[in-house]
Amino acid sequence: MTVKEAILMSLKELKDPSSYKAIYDHLVKEEYYTFSTSAKTPALTVSAELGWFIKRGDTRVKRINSKSGFLYYLTENEDRIKIESSEDFQAVTRTKKKSYLERDLHPLISSYLKSKKIYSKTIFHEQSNGN
C-alpha cells in the first residue's frame, strides 16, 4: 500500500475533518503504512501528500481552514459533516489553472487576425538563421 492509499483509507475511517497529525497518528496506529527508519519527518510527509491531493485537484480529498490549521476530509463524507460558513471553518477551494504554451495559442490568434483581414507571418525561431 502506498502512502496516498493509506491516507485515503485513514480519512475514510476517521470520517470527521482531521489535521495531518491526526491522520498520521491513525496511519501509524492502524499500521497502514510503515515509514522507513531513516525518515526524519514522516508526519510532514503525510502533510505534503495531503497538499498534493489539493494541488492536483483530486476531488476525493477536500480541506477546510480552521483556527488551528487545515483539516482534511473525504468528499464522500461532506454531506455528513455539514460544513457551513461559520467563523470556525472556512471552506478552501483551489482550482487548477490551465497553462498554455505560445505555440498552442498561435493558431488561434492567427485565425482571429485573419478574420479581421490582418495576415500574420509565423516565424519558427528554431529554424530561423537569426536575421
XYZ file of N, CA and C in Angstrom:
393
model
N 0.855 -1.177 0.000
C 0.000 0.000 0.000
C 0.899 1.238 0.000
N 0.543 2.205 -0.831
C 1.317 3.440 -0.902
C 0.852 4.409 0.187
N 1.600 5.486 0.354
C 1.244 6.496 1.355
C -0.104 7.110 1.000
N -0.309 7.398 -0.271
C -1.573 8.010 -0.694
C -2.761 7.103 -0.405
N -2.623 5.807 -0.698
C -3.697 4.860 -0.413
C -3.955 4.763 1.087
N -2.894 4.773 1.882
C -3.032 4.718 3.330
C -3.738 5.965 3.860
N -3.423 7.120 3.294
C -4.070 8.366 3.714
C -5.560 8.311 3.395
N -5.895 7.842 2.196
C -7.311 7.738 1.823
C -8.057 6.772 2.735
N -7.410 5.667 3.090
C -8.049 4.698 3.984
C -8.249 5.310 5.372
N -7.269 6.043 5.846
C -7.384 6.683 7.159
C -8.496 7.722 7.165
N -8.563 8.531 6.110
C -9.621 9.541 6.028
C -11.001 8.889 5.981
N -11.080 7.743 5.326
C -12.359 7.029 5.245
C -12.804 6.560 6.631
N -11.856 6.120 7.430
C -12.196 5.634 8.772
C -12.394 6.776 9.767
N -11.647 7.857 9.617
C -11.772 8.972 10.560
C -13.089 9.725 10.396
N -13.569 9.857 9.180
C -14.852 10.469 8.823
C -14.962 11.951 9.136
N -14.440 12.424 10.247
C -14.512 13.840 10.588
C -13.296 14.563 10.013
N -13.399 15.866 9.772
C -12.218 16.617 9.324
C -11.083 16.463 10.333
N -9.903 16.128 9.838
C -8.765 15.836 10.712
C -7.514 16.560 10.232
N -6.660 16.886 11.175
C -5.384 17.515 10.842
C -4.434 16.450 10.299
N -3.366 16.907 9.680
C -2.409 15.949 9.123
C -1.776 15.117 10.238
N -1.635 15.698 11.435
C -1.047 14.948 12.556
C -1.970 13.826 12.999
N -3.271 14.106 13.046
C -4.238 13.069 13.428
C -4.274 11.955 12.387
N -4.168 12.340 11.125
C -4.155 11.335 10.057
C -2.885 10.495 10.151
N -1.764 11.136 10.415
C -0.507 10.409 10.581
C -0.600 9.446 11.766
N -1.124 9.911 12.896
C -1.262 9.042 14.073
C -2.137 7.833 13.764
N -3.203 8.049 13.010
C -4.101 6.947 12.650
C -3.387 5.959 11.729
N -2.598 6.473 10.791
C -1.819 5.612 9.900
C -0.890 4.688 10.680
N -0.200 5.274 11.633
C 0.760 4.509 12.424
C 0.042 3.515 13.331
N -1.028 3.958 13.959
C -1.772 3.110 14.891
C -2.362 1.889 14.187
N -2.945 2.107 13.015
C -3.572 1.006 12.275
C -2.586 0.242 11.399
N -1.333 0.714 11.358
C -0.256 0.088 10.593
C -0.594 -0.052 9.108
N -1.168 1.014 8.528
C -1.473 1.020 7.099
C -0.220 1.228 6.270
N 0.715 1.961 6.816
C 1.948 2.237 6.089
C 3.073 2.320 7.102
N 4.198 1.737 6.764
C 5.362 1.774 7.637
C 6.417 2.672 6.986
N 6.729 3.744 7.675
C 7.760 4.649 7.186
C 9.118 4.053 7.487
N 10.085 4.349 6.628
C 11.421 3.813 6.839
C 12.003 4.399 8.126
N 12.920 3.663 8.710
C 13.522 4.107 9.973
C 14.385 5.342 9.786
N 14.812 5.599 8.560
C 15.645 6.780 8.306
C 14.803 8.031 8.052
N 13.487 7.878 7.968
C 12.619 9.042 7.730
C 12.636 9.938 8.960
N 12.997 11.203 8.767
C 13.114 12.127 9.895
C 11.802 12.818 10.223
N 10.971 13.047 9.205
C 9.709 13.768 9.433
C 8.555 13.081 8.691
N 8.165 11.892 9.130
C 7.085 11.192 8.414
C 5.739 11.913 8.511
N 5.484 12.645 9.587
C 4.223 13.382 9.694
C 4.158 14.481 8.639
N 5.288 15.105 8.357
C 5.321 16.132 7.318
C 5.191 15.527 5.925
N 5.583 14.273 5.786
C 5.361 13.570 4.522
C 3.869 13.410 4.276
N 3.135 13.064 5.324
C 1.680 12.950 5.218
C 1.085 14.309 4.861
N 1.573 15.360 5.480
C 1.102 16.710 5.182
C 1.361 17.069 3.716
N 2.527 16.730 3.218
C 2.871 17.014 1.820
C 1.980 16.227 0.867
N 1.703 14.983 1.200
C 0.839 14.166 0.343
C -0.596 14.704 0.342
N -1.066 15.171 1.481
C -2.398 15.783 1.532
C -2.427 17.045 0.676
N -1.366 17.828 0.741
C -1.261 19.007 -0.106
C -1.218 18.644 -1.581
N -0.619 17.498 -1.895
C -0.571 17.019 -3.279
C -1.977 16.766 -3.800
N -2.833 16.145 -2.965
C -4.216 15.892 -3.372
C -4.916 17.203 -3.735
N -4.725 18.215 -2.901
C -5.388 19.501 -3.114
C -4.808 20.210 -4.338
N -3.492 20.236 -4.434
C -2.830 20.945 -5.531
C -3.182 20.355 -6.887
N -3.272 19.058 -6.969
C -3.584 18.385 -8.231
C -5.074 18.380 -8.554
N -5.881 18.912 -7.646
C -7.321 18.979 -7.899
C -8.018 17.640 -7.751
N -7.453 16.743 -6.962
C -8.083 15.446 -6.715
C -9.375 15.680 -5.946
N -10.497 15.268 -6.507
C -11.798 15.566 -5.911
C -12.145 14.657 -4.740
N -11.338 13.655 -4.470
C -11.637 12.755 -3.345
C -11.353 13.398 -2.003
N -10.387 14.312 -1.955
C -9.975 14.923 -0.693
C -10.242 16.420 -0.748
N -10.803 16.936 0.318
C -11.025 18.375 0.448
C -10.454 18.827 1.784
N -10.298 20.137 1.917
C -9.799 20.662 3.176
C -10.566 21.927 3.530
N -10.574 22.178 4.814
C -11.164 23.410 5.323
C -10.133 24.092 6.196
N -10.267 25.382 6.293
C -9.330 26.160 7.088
C -9.988 26.459 8.429
N -9.398 25.985 9.492
C -9.916 26.266 10.830
C -8.919 27.139 11.568
N -9.274 27.531 12.755
C -8.373 28.369 13.555
C -7.063 27.647 13.874
N -7.128 26.324 13.943
C -5.939 25.550 14.290
C -5.156 25.065 13.066
N -5.604 25.393 11.865
C -4.908 24.977 10.646
C -5.852 24.229 9.720
N -5.297 23.635 8.678
C -6.108 22.907 7.712
C -6.585 21.582 8.284
N -7.846 21.253 7.992
C -8.421 19.964 8.330
C -8.862 19.301 7.032
N -8.548 18.027 6.877
C -8.803 17.296 5.648
C -9.911 16.278 5.861
N -10.684 16.036 4.796
C -11.753 15.044 4.852
C -12.025 14.526 3.449
N -12.743 13.398 3.379
C -13.116 12.836 2.087
C -14.392 13.493 1.588
N -14.491 13.659 0.295
C -15.667 14.280 -0.311
C -16.920 13.461 -0.023
N -16.791 12.151 0.052
C -17.958 11.296 0.308
C -18.553 11.541 1.697
N -17.785 12.124 2.606
C -18.296 12.428 3.949
C -18.807 13.860 4.065
N -18.814 14.600 2.977
C -19.160 16.015 3.017
C -20.590 16.257 3.495
N -21.529 15.425 3.075
C -22.921 15.602 3.494
C -23.083 15.393 5.000
N -22.353 14.432 5.522
C -22.452 14.128 6.949
C -21.805 15.210 7.807
N -20.773 15.839 7.308
C -20.037 16.839 8.075
C -20.819 18.135 8.195
N -21.550 18.512 7.138
C -22.360 19.733 7.120
C -21.520 20.962 7.452
N -20.573 21.221 6.617
C -19.718 22.395 6.800
C -20.495 23.616 6.354
N -20.613 24.543 7.243
C -21.301 25.778 6.941
C -20.306 26.917 7.051
N -20.653 28.025 6.459
C -19.743 29.162 6.548
C -19.887 29.787 7.927
N -19.003 29.426 8.792
C -19.011 29.953 10.150
C -17.651 30.566 10.435
N -17.489 31.109 11.612
C -16.209 31.705 11.968
C -15.142 30.643 12.188
N -15.562 29.441 12.619
C -14.590 28.387 12.896
C -14.022 27.771 11.624
N -14.864 27.592 10.610
C -14.425 26.921 9.401
C -14.631 27.804 8.185
N -13.716 27.727 7.303
C -13.822 28.435 6.045
C -13.439 27.434 4.959
N -14.365 27.164 4.068
C -14.100 26.189 3.009
C -12.991 26.709 2.106
N -12.093 25.821 1.759
C -10.973 26.185 0.905
C -11.127 25.430 -0.402
N -11.216 26.157 -1.477
C -11.278 25.518 -2.782
C -10.107 26.021 -3.595
N -9.574 25.151 -4.355
C -8.445 25.519 -5.200
C -8.731 24.995 -6.590
N -8.763 25.891 -7.531
C -8.987 25.480 -8.905
C -7.647 25.337 -9.595
N -7.571 24.346 -10.394
C -6.337 24.098 -11.107
C -6.307 25.002 -12.333
N -5.279 25.818 -12.422
C -5.151 26.728 -13.545
C -4.538 25.990 -14.725
N -5.129 26.208 -15.868
C -4.606 25.602 -17.081
C -3.620 26.574 -17.704
N -2.460 26.095 -18.041
C -1.476 26.949 -18.682
C -1.345 26.532 -20.142
N -1.045 27.495 -20.960
C -0.915 27.263 -22.386
C 0.468 27.692 -22.840
N 0.957 27.016 -23.846
C 2.208 27.405 -24.466
C 1.906 28.336 -25.628
N 2.849 29.200 -25.930
C 2.672 30.146 -27.029
C 2.387 29.409 -28.338
N 3.057 28.294 -28.528
C 2.870 27.515 -29.758
C 1.444 26.975 -29.856
N 0.811 26.653 -28.730
C -0.578 26.169 -28.730
C -1.557 27.280 -29.083
N -1.253 28.496 -28.681
C -2.157 29.617 -28.896
C -1.981 30.279 -30.259
N -0.864 30.047 -30.913
C -0.571 30.711 -32.175
C -1.644 30.470 -33.249
N -2.116 29.235 -33.461
C -3.158 29.048 -34.484
C -4.443 29.821 -34.167
N -4.754 29.964 -32.902
C -5.955 30.713 -32.533
C -5.821 32.189 -32.879
N -4.711 32.777 -32.517
C -4.549 34.206 -32.801
C -4.396 34.453 -34.297
N -3.761 33.533 -35.002
C -3.634 33.687 -36.448
C -4.989 33.662 -37.128
N -5.856 32.741 -36.705
C -7.190 32.676 -37.312
C -8.021 33.901 -36.942
N -7.864 34.396 -35.735
C -8.584 35.610 -35.338
C -8.117 36.801 -36.185
N -6.814 36.957 -36.323
C -6.287 38.055 -37.125
C -6.744 37.953 -38.577
N -6.768 36.722 -39.098
C -7.204 36.523 -40.480
C -8.663 36.932 -40.653
N -9.494 36.677 -39.638
C -10.907 37.074 -39.717
C -11.051 38.592 -39.732
N -10.081 39.304 -39.230
C -10.072 40.776 -39.232
C -9.294 41.328 -40.431
N -8.959 40.419 -41.368
C -8.212 40.760 -42.575
C -6.811 41.306 -42.270
N -6.228 40.741 -41.221
C -4.838 41.030 -40.870
C -4.086 39.711 -41.025
N -3.048 39.731 -41.823
C -2.341 38.490 -42.090
C -1.038 38.460 -41.299
N -0.869 37.395 -40.542
C 0.325 37.255 -39.711
C 1.303 36.309 -40.382
N 2.527 36.414 -39.973
C 3.552 35.530 -40.501
C 4.141 34.736 -39.343
N 4.214 33.431 -39.506
C 4.763 32.555 -38.482
C 6.258 32.399 -38.699
N 7.018 32.698 -37.677
C 8.462 32.514 -37.731
C 8.839 31.521 -36.643
N 9.344 30.387 -37.048
C 9.804 29.392 -36.092
C 11.245 29.724 -35.719
N 11.473 30.085 -34.467
C 12.816 30.519 -34.074
C 13.835 29.392 -34.157
N 13.370 28.133 -34.099
C 14.312 27.023 -34.205
C 14.917 26.938 -35.602
N 14.137 27.341 -36.607
C 14.588 27.225 -37.994
C 15.162 28.540 -38.507
N 15.009 29.594 -37.753
C 15.471 30.904 -38.185
C 16.990 30.991 -38.123
N 17.553 31.768 -39.074
C 19.009 31.942 -39.056
C 19.432 33.156 -38.236
N 18.471 33.809 -37.569
C 18.792 34.918 -36.685
C 18.676 36.280 -37.344
N 18.375 36.341 -38.616
C 18.255 37.620 -39.315
C 16.812 38.120 -39.300
